[in-house]
Short mmCIF file of C-alpha atoms in Angstrom, two decimals:
data_model
loop_
_atom_site.label_atom_id
_atom_site.label_comp_id
_atom_site.label_asym_id
_atom_site.label_seq_id
_atom_site.Cartn_x
_atom_site.Cartn_y
_atom_site.Cartn_z
CA MET A 8 10.16 -60.29 -61.66
CA LYS A 9 7.93 -57.22 -62.03
CA ALA A 10 7.27 -55.01 -58.97
CA ALA A 11 3.29 -55.90 -58.82
CA ASP A 12 4.24 -59.33 -58.91
CA VAL A 13 6.48 -59.34 -55.60
CA VAL A 14 4.14 -57.52 -53.65
CA ARG A 15 1.42 -59.81 -54.53
CA GLY A 16 3.93 -62.84 -53.98
CA VAL A 17 4.20 -61.13 -50.29
CA TRP A 18 0.43 -60.74 -49.71
CA GLU A 19 0.13 -64.19 -50.92
CA ALA A 20 2.93 -65.77 -49.08
CA MET A 21 1.52 -64.18 -45.60
CA GLU A 22 -1.89 -65.71 -46.46
CA ALA A 23 -0.20 -69.20 -46.73
CA ARG A 24 2.22 -68.53 -43.50
CA ASP A 25 5.14 -68.99 -45.51
CA TRP A 26 7.07 -66.56 -44.01
CA ALA A 27 10.25 -67.84 -45.70
CA ARG A 28 8.93 -66.69 -48.90
CA ALA A 29 7.72 -63.54 -47.64
CA ARG A 30 10.90 -62.38 -46.07
CA SER A 31 12.52 -63.41 -49.52
CA LEU A 32 10.61 -60.92 -51.15
CA LEU A 33 11.64 -57.92 -48.44
CA SER A 34 15.08 -56.04 -48.81
CA ASP A 35 17.19 -56.25 -45.14
CA ASP A 36 16.81 -52.61 -45.35
CA LEU A 37 12.93 -52.34 -45.78
CA VAL A 38 11.30 -49.47 -44.19
CA THR A 39 7.46 -49.77 -43.74
CA ASP A 40 5.28 -46.73 -42.83
CA TRP A 41 1.96 -47.45 -41.19
CA PRO A 42 0.90 -43.93 -41.00
CA GLN A 43 -2.11 -44.11 -39.33
CA THR A 44 -0.63 -45.24 -35.94
CA ARG A 45 2.69 -43.34 -37.19
CA GLU A 46 4.38 -46.77 -36.94
CA ARG A 47 7.61 -47.26 -38.78
CA ILE A 48 9.21 -50.93 -39.05
CA ARG A 49 12.66 -50.99 -39.66
CA GLY A 50 13.99 -54.24 -41.73
CA GLY A 51 12.73 -57.09 -43.33
CA ASP A 52 13.00 -59.07 -40.36
CA ASN A 53 10.96 -56.92 -38.05
CA PHE A 54 8.11 -56.76 -40.91
CA ILE A 55 8.09 -60.45 -40.59
CA ALA A 56 7.93 -60.57 -37.18
CA LEU A 57 5.15 -58.14 -36.57
CA ASN A 58 3.05 -59.81 -39.13
CA SER A 59 3.44 -63.17 -38.40
CA ALA A 60 2.58 -62.49 -34.53
CA TYR A 61 -0.47 -60.62 -35.70
CA PRO A 62 -3.24 -61.71 -33.26
CA GLY A 63 -6.04 -63.64 -34.90
CA ASP A 64 -6.68 -66.10 -37.45
CA TRP A 65 -6.61 -63.57 -40.23
CA HIS A 66 -7.21 -64.24 -44.01
CA ILE A 67 -6.17 -62.08 -46.98
CA THR A 68 -7.50 -61.78 -50.22
CA VAL A 69 -5.78 -59.70 -52.72
CA GLU A 70 -8.33 -57.70 -54.72
CA GLU A 71 -5.76 -55.95 -57.54
CA THR A 72 -2.15 -55.15 -57.85
CA LEU A 73 -0.86 -52.42 -59.92
CA GLY A 74 2.71 -51.90 -61.37
CA ASP A 75 4.47 -48.74 -62.53
CA GLY A 76 7.94 -49.36 -63.11
CA ASP A 77 9.76 -49.94 -59.67
CA ARG A 78 6.55 -49.27 -57.95
CA ALA A 79 3.45 -51.02 -57.14
CA ALA A 80 0.38 -51.07 -55.11
CA VAL A 81 -2.27 -53.45 -53.83
CA ARG A 82 -5.58 -53.43 -52.63
CA ALA A 83 -6.28 -56.11 -50.40
CA THR A 84 -9.25 -57.68 -47.86
CA ILE A 85 -8.16 -58.70 -44.37
CA VAL A 86 -10.99 -60.66 -42.53
CA ASN A 87 -10.09 -61.46 -39.00
CA GLY A 88 -12.73 -63.14 -37.20
CA ALA A 89 -15.73 -60.45 -37.22
CA GLU A 90 -13.59 -58.04 -38.08
CA THR A 91 -12.66 -56.72 -41.83
CA PHE A 92 -9.82 -54.41 -42.96
CA HIS A 93 -10.14 -52.75 -46.58
CA ALA A 94 -6.04 -52.72 -46.73
CA SER A 95 -3.94 -50.87 -49.31
CA GLY A 96 -0.09 -50.65 -50.12
CA PHE A 97 2.09 -48.81 -51.79
CA TYR A 98 5.66 -49.95 -52.44
CA GLU A 99 9.08 -49.40 -54.15
CA VAL A 100 10.80 -52.75 -55.31
CA ARG A 101 14.56 -52.99 -56.12
CA ASP A 102 16.33 -56.16 -57.35
CA GLY A 103 13.03 -58.04 -56.86
CA ARG A 104 12.72 -56.97 -53.28
CA ILE A 105 10.34 -54.71 -51.59
CA VAL A 106 12.51 -51.43 -50.18
CA ARG A 107 9.69 -48.85 -48.98
CA ALA A 108 5.97 -49.62 -48.25
CA VAL A 109 3.25 -47.20 -47.07
CA GLU A 110 0.28 -49.49 -45.75
CA LEU A 111 -3.20 -48.34 -44.69
CA PHE A 112 -5.86 -50.34 -43.35
CA ALA A 113 -9.35 -49.03 -43.26
CA ASP A 114 -11.99 -50.08 -40.71
CA PRO A 115 -15.74 -50.63 -41.89
CA GLY A 116 -18.74 -48.33 -40.73
CA THR A 117 -21.55 -46.57 -41.31
CA PRO A 118 -22.14 -43.37 -43.32
CA PRO A 119 -21.10 -40.61 -40.97
CA TYR A 120 -23.95 -38.21 -42.25
CA ASP A 121 -26.88 -38.70 -44.69
CA ARG A 122 -25.83 -39.01 -48.21
CA SER A 123 -28.15 -41.19 -49.47
CA ARG A 124 -29.11 -38.60 -52.20
CA TRP A 125 -26.23 -39.43 -53.94
CA ALA A 126 -25.03 -42.96 -53.00
CA GLU A 127 -26.73 -46.43 -52.34
CA ARG A 128 -25.89 -48.91 -49.87
CA TYR A 129 -24.63 -52.31 -51.06
CA MET B 1 -3.37 -38.51 -70.81
CA LYS B 2 -2.32 -41.25 -68.92
CA ALA B 3 -4.62 -43.04 -66.26
CA ALA B 4 -2.32 -41.50 -63.49
CA ASP B 5 -2.56 -38.02 -64.50
CA VAL B 6 -6.50 -38.27 -65.00
CA VAL B 7 -6.57 -39.50 -61.34
CA ARG B 8 -4.32 -36.81 -60.23
CA GLY B 9 -5.99 -34.23 -62.27
CA VAL B 10 -9.64 -35.51 -60.24
CA TRP B 11 -7.99 -35.10 -56.69
CA GLU B 12 -6.51 -32.01 -57.47
CA ALA B 13 -9.31 -30.43 -58.96
CA MET B 14 -11.11 -31.23 -55.90
CA GLU B 15 -8.74 -29.56 -53.78
CA ALA B 16 -9.06 -26.45 -55.91
CA ARG B 17 -12.79 -26.65 -55.72
CA ASP B 18 -12.69 -26.72 -59.78
CA TRP B 19 -16.11 -29.11 -59.79
CA ALA B 20 -16.33 -28.33 -63.87
CA ARG B 21 -12.54 -29.67 -64.22
CA ALA B 22 -13.06 -32.64 -61.94
CA ARG B 23 -16.38 -33.54 -63.50
CA SER B 24 -14.80 -33.53 -67.17
CA LEU B 25 -12.20 -36.36 -66.11
CA LEU B 26 -15.53 -38.57 -64.82
CA SER B 27 -17.62 -40.83 -67.00
CA ASP B 28 -21.28 -40.14 -66.81
CA ASP B 29 -21.59 -43.70 -66.09
CA LEU B 30 -18.67 -44.07 -63.54
CA VAL B 31 -19.34 -46.19 -60.62
CA THR B 32 -17.41 -45.61 -57.59
CA ASP B 33 -17.56 -48.13 -54.50
CA TRP B 34 -16.84 -46.90 -50.90
CA PRO B 35 -16.34 -50.60 -49.21
CA GLN B 36 -16.23 -49.83 -45.70
CA THR B 37 -19.42 -47.99 -45.93
CA ARG B 38 -20.94 -50.32 -48.71
CA GLU B 39 -21.79 -47.23 -50.47
CA ARG B 40 -22.15 -47.30 -54.23
CA ILE B 41 -21.96 -44.07 -56.05
CA ARG B 42 -23.66 -44.04 -59.68
CA GLY B 43 -22.82 -41.45 -62.20
CA GLY B 44 -20.07 -38.73 -62.44
CA ASP B 45 -22.92 -36.18 -61.47
CA ASN B 46 -23.34 -38.21 -57.91
CA PHE B 47 -19.76 -38.18 -57.43
CA ILE B 48 -19.09 -34.50 -58.02
CA ALA B 49 -22.18 -33.58 -55.78
CA LEU B 50 -21.44 -35.84 -52.99
CA ASN B 51 -17.73 -35.00 -52.73
CA SER B 52 -18.86 -31.04 -53.20
CA ALA B 53 -20.86 -31.29 -50.31
CA TYR B 54 -19.13 -33.13 -47.93
CA PRO B 55 -18.62 -31.29 -44.77
CA GLY B 56 -15.84 -29.17 -43.16
CA ASP B 57 -12.98 -27.33 -45.04
CA TRP B 58 -11.20 -29.96 -45.89
CA HIS B 59 -7.70 -30.11 -47.75
CA ILE B 60 -6.06 -32.91 -50.17
CA THR B 61 -2.21 -33.52 -50.47
CA VAL B 62 -1.72 -36.17 -53.43
CA GLU B 63 1.24 -38.35 -52.03
CA GLU B 64 1.56 -40.36 -55.10
CA THR B 65 0.06 -42.08 -58.39
CA LEU B 66 0.73 -45.24 -60.21
CA GLY B 67 -0.35 -45.96 -63.58
CA ASP B 68 -0.69 -49.73 -65.11
CA GLY B 69 -2.10 -49.38 -68.39
CA ASP B 70 -5.76 -47.93 -68.17
CA ARG B 71 -5.64 -48.34 -64.10
CA ALA B 72 -4.21 -46.06 -61.88
CA ALA B 73 -4.00 -45.71 -58.09
CA VAL B 74 -3.30 -42.91 -55.86
CA ARG B 75 -2.57 -42.12 -52.01
CA ALA B 76 -3.54 -38.89 -50.54
CA THR B 77 -3.81 -37.14 -47.26
CA ILE B 78 -7.10 -35.36 -46.40
CA VAL B 79 -6.84 -32.86 -43.50
CA ASN B 80 -10.52 -31.90 -42.38
CA GLY B 81 -9.97 -29.66 -39.38
CA ALA B 82 -8.65 -31.78 -36.60
CA GLU B 83 -9.37 -34.97 -38.66
CA THR B 84 -7.00 -36.53 -40.94
CA PHE B 85 -7.83 -39.16 -43.50
CA HIS B 86 -5.36 -41.44 -45.13
CA ALA B 87 -7.11 -42.23 -48.43
CA SER B 88 -6.41 -44.50 -51.42
CA GLY B 89 -8.13 -45.03 -54.34
CA PHE B 90 -7.98 -47.43 -57.30
CA TYR B 91 -9.31 -46.56 -60.68
CA GLU B 92 -9.94 -47.65 -64.24
CA VAL B 93 -9.85 -45.10 -67.33
CA ARG B 94 -11.21 -45.32 -70.60
CA ASP B 95 -10.88 -42.40 -73.11
CA GLY B 96 -9.52 -39.91 -70.48
CA ARG B 97 -12.54 -40.45 -67.90
CA ILE B 98 -12.62 -42.80 -64.56
CA VAL B 99 -15.26 -45.34 -65.39
CA ARG B 100 -14.63 -47.31 -62.04
CA ALA B 101 -13.31 -46.74 -58.81
CA VAL B 102 -12.80 -48.09 -55.50
CA GLU B 103 -11.89 -45.32 -52.52
CA LEU B 104 -10.61 -46.10 -49.19
CA PHE B 105 -10.22 -43.76 -45.88
CA ALA B 106 -8.10 -44.94 -43.48
CA ASP B 107 -8.43 -43.24 -39.70
CA PRO B 108 -5.69 -42.25 -37.53
CA GLY B 109 -5.36 -44.27 -34.15
CA THR B 110 -3.05 -45.82 -31.38
CA PRO B 111 -1.56 -49.15 -32.15
CA PRO B 112 -4.32 -51.69 -30.92
CA TYR B 113 -1.44 -53.61 -28.78
CA ASP B 114 1.62 -53.50 -27.88
CA ARG B 115 4.22 -54.28 -30.99
CA SER B 116 6.75 -51.47 -30.01
CA ARG B 117 9.49 -54.43 -30.01
CA TRP B 118 9.45 -54.36 -33.84
CA ALA B 119 7.99 -50.75 -34.58
CA GLU B 120 9.13 -47.40 -33.77
CA ARG B 121 6.77 -44.38 -33.46
CA TYR B 122 7.37 -41.30 -35.43
#
């Protein structure tokens, strides 16, 4: 199983609330960093526990994945009620399981200053 | 030049304020989306104009790049005075130039609820 398929599998299993499937694609000693909040989640079990307890009726759309040897990246959209997060993740995979993850969650907003000379809104 | 090297080249050229170098790695008809603000930047020239005018004494560290055929992804940290952004970008490259980009900028913050049972702070 290619690294990008492992990563896609985890995100799609989370969307399906198939926690056993998601867990099967994570190493026991997975280390996940969320640098925005400087949180580190140690272990596949804690990753599943935290994500399965995440509040709200959230839904994931995997926008794209890339694989490069034993590494992979994902871009996904997460809609949680009225909130939307633009997520990205960067991973290392070994023996079909993720061993290292860095995940980012970008919030929507308005342009912080006027740059309409160069950028249109869509 | 591999897709990941093109992408790294653009980010490193921006850090060096070598705008001619950065521009040489962008297609004339590059389309860049910033989905958080729903901004679309059409053209390599507008990409350079917007980024070169971005306020502040910002500095980029490229944390990692991945390449997958004609696609690439980057994770970077941008420090702009007291602000830090955790950036990610997903790209398509053709003939050594980026033709399509989606870029995300994640802000630091505090955990939105107590999840310290599963995640340590670092």
